[in-house]
Short mmCIF file of C-alpha atoms and ligand atoms in Angstrom, two decimals:
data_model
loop_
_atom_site.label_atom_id
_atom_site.label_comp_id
_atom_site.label_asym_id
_atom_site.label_seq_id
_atom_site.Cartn_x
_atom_site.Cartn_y
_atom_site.Cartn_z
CA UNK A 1 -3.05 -12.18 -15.49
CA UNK A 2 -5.89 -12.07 -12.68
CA UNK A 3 -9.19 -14.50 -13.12
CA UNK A 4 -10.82 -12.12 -10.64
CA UNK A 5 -14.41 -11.40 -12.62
CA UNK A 6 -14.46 -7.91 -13.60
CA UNK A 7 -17.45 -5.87 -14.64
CA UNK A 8 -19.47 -7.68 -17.56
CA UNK A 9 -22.83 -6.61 -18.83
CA UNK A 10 -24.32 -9.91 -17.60
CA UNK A 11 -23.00 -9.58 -14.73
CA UNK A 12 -22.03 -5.78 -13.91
CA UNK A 13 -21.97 -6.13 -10.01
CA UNK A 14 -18.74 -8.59 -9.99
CA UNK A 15 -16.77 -5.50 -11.15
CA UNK A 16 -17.67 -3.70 -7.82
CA UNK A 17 -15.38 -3.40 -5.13
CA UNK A 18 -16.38 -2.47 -1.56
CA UNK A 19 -13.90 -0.02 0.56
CA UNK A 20 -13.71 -1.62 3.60
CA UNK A 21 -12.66 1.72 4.92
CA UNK A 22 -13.07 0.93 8.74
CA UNK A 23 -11.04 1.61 11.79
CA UNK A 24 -10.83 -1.99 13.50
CA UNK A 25 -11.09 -5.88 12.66
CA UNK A 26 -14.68 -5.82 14.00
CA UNK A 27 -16.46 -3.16 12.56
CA UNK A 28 -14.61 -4.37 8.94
CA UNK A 29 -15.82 -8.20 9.60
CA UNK A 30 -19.48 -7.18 10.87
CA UNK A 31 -20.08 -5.00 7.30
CA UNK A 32 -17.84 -7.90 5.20
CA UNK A 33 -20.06 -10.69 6.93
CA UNK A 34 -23.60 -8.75 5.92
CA UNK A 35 -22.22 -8.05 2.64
CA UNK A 36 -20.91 -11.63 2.20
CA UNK A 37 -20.42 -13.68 -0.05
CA UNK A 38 -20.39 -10.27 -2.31
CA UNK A 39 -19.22 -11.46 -6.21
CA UNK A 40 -16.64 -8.37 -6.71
CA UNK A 41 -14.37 -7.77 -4.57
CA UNK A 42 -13.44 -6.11 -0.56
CA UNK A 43 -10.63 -2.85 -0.42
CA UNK A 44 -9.01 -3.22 2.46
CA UNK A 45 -6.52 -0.21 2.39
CA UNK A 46 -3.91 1.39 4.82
CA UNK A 47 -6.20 2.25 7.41
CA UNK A 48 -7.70 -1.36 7.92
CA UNK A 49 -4.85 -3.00 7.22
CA UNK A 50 -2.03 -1.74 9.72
CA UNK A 51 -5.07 -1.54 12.26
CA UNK A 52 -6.20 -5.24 12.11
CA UNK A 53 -3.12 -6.44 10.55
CA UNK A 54 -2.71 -8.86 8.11
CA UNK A 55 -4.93 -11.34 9.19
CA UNK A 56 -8.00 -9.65 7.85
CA UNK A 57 -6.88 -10.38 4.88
CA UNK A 58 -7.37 -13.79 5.66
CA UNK A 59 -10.36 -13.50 7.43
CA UNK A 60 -12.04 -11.40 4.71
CA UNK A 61 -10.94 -14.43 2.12
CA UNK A 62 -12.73 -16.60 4.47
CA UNK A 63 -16.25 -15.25 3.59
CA UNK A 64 -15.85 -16.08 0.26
CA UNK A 65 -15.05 -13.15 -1.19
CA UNK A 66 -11.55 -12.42 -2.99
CA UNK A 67 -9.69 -9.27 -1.64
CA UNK A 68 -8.19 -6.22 -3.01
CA UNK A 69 -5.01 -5.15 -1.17
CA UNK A 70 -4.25 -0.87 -1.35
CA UNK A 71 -1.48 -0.79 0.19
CA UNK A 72 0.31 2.02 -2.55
CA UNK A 73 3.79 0.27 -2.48
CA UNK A 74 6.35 2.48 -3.18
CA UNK A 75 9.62 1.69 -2.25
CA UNK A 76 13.52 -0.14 -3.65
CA UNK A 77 12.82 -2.66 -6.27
CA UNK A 78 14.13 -5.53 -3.62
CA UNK A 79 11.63 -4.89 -1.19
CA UNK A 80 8.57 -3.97 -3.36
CA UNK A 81 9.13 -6.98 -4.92
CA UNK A 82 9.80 -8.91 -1.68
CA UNK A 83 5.93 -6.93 -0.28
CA UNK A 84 4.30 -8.31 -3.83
CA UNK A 85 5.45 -11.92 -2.24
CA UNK A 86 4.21 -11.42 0.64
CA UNK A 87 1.09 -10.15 0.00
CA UNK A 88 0.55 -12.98 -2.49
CA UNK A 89 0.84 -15.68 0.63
CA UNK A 90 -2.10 -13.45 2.30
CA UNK A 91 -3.93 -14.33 -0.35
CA UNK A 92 -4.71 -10.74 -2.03
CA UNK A 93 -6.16 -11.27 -5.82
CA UNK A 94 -5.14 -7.48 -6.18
CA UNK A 95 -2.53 -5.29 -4.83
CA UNK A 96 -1.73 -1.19 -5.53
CA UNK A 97 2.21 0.70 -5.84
CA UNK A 98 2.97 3.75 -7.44
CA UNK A 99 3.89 3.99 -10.83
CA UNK A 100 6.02 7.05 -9.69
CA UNK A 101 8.75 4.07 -8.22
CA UNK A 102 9.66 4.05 -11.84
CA UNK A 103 10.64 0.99 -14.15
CA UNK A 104 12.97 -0.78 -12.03
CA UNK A 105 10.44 -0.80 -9.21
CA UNK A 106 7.71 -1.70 -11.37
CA UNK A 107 9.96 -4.47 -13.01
CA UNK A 108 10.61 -6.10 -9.47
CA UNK A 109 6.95 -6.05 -8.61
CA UNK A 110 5.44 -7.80 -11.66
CA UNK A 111 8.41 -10.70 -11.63
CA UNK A 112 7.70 -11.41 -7.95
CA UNK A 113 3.67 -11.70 -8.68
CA UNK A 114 2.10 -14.68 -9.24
CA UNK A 115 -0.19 -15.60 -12.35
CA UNK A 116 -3.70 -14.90 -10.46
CA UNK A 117 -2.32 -12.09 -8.66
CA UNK A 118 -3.75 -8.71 -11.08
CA UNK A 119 -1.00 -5.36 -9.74
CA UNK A 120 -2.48 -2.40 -10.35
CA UNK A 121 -0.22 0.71 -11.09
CA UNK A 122 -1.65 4.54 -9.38
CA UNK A 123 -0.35 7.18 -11.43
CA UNK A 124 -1.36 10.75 -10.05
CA UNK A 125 -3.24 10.98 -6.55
CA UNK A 126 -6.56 12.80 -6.95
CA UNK A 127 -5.48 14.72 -4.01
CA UNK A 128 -2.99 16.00 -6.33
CA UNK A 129 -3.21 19.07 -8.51
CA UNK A 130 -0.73 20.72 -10.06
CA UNK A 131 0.94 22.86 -7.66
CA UNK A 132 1.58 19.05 -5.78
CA UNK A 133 3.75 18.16 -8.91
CA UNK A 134 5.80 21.01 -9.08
CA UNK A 135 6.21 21.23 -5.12
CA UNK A 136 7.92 17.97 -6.17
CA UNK A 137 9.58 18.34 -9.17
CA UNK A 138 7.22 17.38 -11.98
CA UNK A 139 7.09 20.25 -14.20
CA UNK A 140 4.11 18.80 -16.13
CA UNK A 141 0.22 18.70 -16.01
CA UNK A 142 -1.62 16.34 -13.80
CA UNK A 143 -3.62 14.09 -17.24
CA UNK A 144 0.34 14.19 -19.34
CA UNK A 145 1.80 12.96 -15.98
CA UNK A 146 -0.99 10.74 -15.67
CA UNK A 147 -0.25 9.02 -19.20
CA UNK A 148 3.28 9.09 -19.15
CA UNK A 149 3.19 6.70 -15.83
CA UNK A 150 0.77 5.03 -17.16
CA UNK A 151 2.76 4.35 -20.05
CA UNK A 152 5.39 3.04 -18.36
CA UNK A 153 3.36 0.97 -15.97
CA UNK A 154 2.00 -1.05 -18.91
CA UNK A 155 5.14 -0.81 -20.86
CA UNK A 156 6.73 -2.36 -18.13
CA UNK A 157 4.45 -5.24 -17.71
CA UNK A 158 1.58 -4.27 -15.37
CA UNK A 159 -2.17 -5.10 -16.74
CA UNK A 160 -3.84 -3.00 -14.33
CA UNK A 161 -4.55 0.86 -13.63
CA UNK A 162 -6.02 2.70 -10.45
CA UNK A 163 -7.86 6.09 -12.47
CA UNK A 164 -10.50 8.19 -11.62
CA UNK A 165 -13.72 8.54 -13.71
CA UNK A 166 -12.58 11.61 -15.19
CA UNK A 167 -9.31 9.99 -16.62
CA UNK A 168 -11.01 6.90 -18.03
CA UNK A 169 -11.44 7.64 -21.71
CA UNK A 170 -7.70 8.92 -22.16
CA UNK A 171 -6.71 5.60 -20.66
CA UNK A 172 -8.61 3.46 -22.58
CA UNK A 173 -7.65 5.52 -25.80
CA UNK A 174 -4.16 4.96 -24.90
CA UNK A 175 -4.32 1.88 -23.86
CA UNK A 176 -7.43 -0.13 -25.92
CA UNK A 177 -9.18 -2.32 -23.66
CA UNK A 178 -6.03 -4.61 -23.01
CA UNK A 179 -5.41 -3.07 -19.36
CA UNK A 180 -7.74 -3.85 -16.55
CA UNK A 181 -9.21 -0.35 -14.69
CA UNK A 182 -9.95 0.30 -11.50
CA UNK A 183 -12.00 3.68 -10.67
CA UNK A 184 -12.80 5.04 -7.39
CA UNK A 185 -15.02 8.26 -7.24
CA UNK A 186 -18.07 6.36 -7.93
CA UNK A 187 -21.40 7.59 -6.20
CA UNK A 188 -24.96 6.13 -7.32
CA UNK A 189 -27.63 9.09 -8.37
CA UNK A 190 -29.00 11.04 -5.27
CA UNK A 191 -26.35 9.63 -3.06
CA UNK A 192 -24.27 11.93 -0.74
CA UNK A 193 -21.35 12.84 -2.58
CA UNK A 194 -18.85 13.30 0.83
CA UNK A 195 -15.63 14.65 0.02
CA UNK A 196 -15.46 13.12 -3.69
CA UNK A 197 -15.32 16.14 -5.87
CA UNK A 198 -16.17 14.73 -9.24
CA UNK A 199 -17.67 11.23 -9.36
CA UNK A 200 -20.03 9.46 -11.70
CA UNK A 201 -22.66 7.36 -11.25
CA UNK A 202 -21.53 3.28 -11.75
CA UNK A 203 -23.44 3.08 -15.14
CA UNK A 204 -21.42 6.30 -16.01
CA UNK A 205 -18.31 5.09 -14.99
CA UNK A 206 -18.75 1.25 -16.55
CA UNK A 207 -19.55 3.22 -20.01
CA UNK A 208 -16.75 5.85 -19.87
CA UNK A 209 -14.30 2.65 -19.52
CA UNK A 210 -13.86 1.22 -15.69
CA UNK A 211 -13.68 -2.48 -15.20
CA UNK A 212 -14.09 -2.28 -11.67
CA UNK A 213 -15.94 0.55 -9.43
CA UNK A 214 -14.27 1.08 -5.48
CA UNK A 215 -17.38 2.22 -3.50
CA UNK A 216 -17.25 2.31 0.15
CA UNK A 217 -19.34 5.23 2.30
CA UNK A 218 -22.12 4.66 -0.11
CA UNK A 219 -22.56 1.16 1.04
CA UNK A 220 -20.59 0.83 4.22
CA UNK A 221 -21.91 4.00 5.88
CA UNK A 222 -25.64 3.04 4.68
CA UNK A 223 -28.28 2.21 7.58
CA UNK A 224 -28.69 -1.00 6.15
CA UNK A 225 -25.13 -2.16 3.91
CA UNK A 226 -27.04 -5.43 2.29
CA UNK A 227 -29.51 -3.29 1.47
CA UNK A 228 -27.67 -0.16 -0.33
CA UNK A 229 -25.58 -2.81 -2.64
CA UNK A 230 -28.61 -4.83 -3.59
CA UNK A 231 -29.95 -1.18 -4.64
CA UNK A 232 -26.68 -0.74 -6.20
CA UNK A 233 -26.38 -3.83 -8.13
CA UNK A 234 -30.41 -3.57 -9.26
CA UNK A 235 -29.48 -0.11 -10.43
CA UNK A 236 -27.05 -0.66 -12.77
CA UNK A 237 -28.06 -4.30 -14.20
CA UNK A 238 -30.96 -1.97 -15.63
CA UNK A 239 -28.34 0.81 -16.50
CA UNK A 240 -25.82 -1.42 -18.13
CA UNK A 241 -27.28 -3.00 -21.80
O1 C5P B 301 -16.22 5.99 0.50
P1 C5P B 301 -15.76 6.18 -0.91
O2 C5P B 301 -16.64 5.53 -1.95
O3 C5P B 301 -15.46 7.63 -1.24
O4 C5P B 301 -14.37 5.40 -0.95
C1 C5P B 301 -13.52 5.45 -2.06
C2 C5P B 301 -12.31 4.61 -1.83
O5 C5P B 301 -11.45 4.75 -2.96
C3 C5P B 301 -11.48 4.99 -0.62
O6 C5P B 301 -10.87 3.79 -0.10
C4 C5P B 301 -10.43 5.90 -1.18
O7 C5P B 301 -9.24 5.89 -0.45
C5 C5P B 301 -10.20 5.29 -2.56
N1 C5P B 301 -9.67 6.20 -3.56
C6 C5P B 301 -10.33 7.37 -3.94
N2 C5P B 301 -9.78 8.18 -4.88
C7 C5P B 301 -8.61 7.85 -5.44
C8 C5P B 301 -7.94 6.69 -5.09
C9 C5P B 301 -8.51 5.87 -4.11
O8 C5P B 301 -11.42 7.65 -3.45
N3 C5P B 301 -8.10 8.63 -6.38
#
């Protein structure tokens, strides 16, 4: 199980984690060094990652701050499990596959990680509504497809969920507070809301369940980065009692 802090009411700002949703090493390592050291955690997601390689993984660890790998793996058991190994020697404290793999998949993944290393299972892209599941075959709703992977994510092993703000109180009802959630769709009050549909505000989201908050445009895209997460972090350590 991961010792990565998560969100506590002392200390609310460990449970956020910055998208470091950037197109190249340098503009990721300019906003990572003014954020640094930052006491939550750095994304680094498709994007960043085949762009820089894996080296920024390293380089991001270097700052002092531990890193959250989104790579989605989705794949055979063998070589999910054989990524989950690899991306442990980078050093990633977190690391994202798709419960839709199924249990052999999952299975493979949680054997190959290592006791600090906390996996975190996505069930249903927010992208995806319903017509997306039955283009491919899932003849259910998006929240019963979202608990039934869910379900056998943690059934198979996995303490850790990717959900959206919206699905956080079904999750934790299903799941008490033994699973570890991570929610994205977070924007702080007044802030621009770009293409995120339905977000909540951090305090919102920390109340309705989420361990850890993903913001990235927010703070990356702000005039001055330091700046928006200190406003961030004052925000909800006045929110959060
Ligand atoms: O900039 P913003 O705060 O919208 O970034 C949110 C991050 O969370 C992005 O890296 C995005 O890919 C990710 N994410 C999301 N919604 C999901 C899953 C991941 O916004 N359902």
């Amino acid at each position: 199980m991961n010792t990565q802090a998560a969100a506590t009411t002392a200390d609310p700002a460990a449970g956020i984690i910055i998208a470091l949703d950037l197109p190249t090493r340098d503009a990721a390592i300019e906003i990572a060094r003014q954020l640094s050291p930052h006491p939550g955690l750095f994304k680094i997601g498709l994007q960043l990652f085949i762009a820089a390689g894996p080296d920024i993984v390293r380089e991001v660890r270097d700052l002092g701050s531990a890193v959250f790998l989104d790579l989605k793996l989705h794949d055979i058991p063998n070589t999910v499990g054989r990524a989950v190994e690899s991306a442990s020697s980078l050093g990633a404290e977190m690391l994202t596959l798709h419960l839709s793999g199924g249990g052999a998949m999952i299975k493979a993944a949680v054997q190959a990680a290592p006791p600090g290393m906390l996996l975190l299972g996505v069930t249903v892209l927010t992208s995806s509504d319903e017509t997306t599941l039955h283009e491919t075959g899932v003849a259910t709703g998006v929240k019963e497809q979202v608990l039934r992977l869910a379900k056998v994510g943690i059934g198979t092993g996995l303490h850790g969920l990717v959900a959206s703000p919206h699905e956080l109180r079904a999750l934790r009802a299903a799941h008490g507070t033994k699973v570890k959630i991570v929610t994205p769709g977070i924007r702080p009050a007044g802030a621009a809301a770009n293409d995120q549909k339905r977000a909540m505000t951090p305090a919102e989201a920390l109340a309705a369940g989420a361990d850890y908050l993903v913001i990235g445009r927010p703070i990356t895209a702000a005039a001055d980065p330091r700046a928006a997460l200190a406003e961030i972090c004052a925000k909800l350590e006045a929110d959060v009692v």
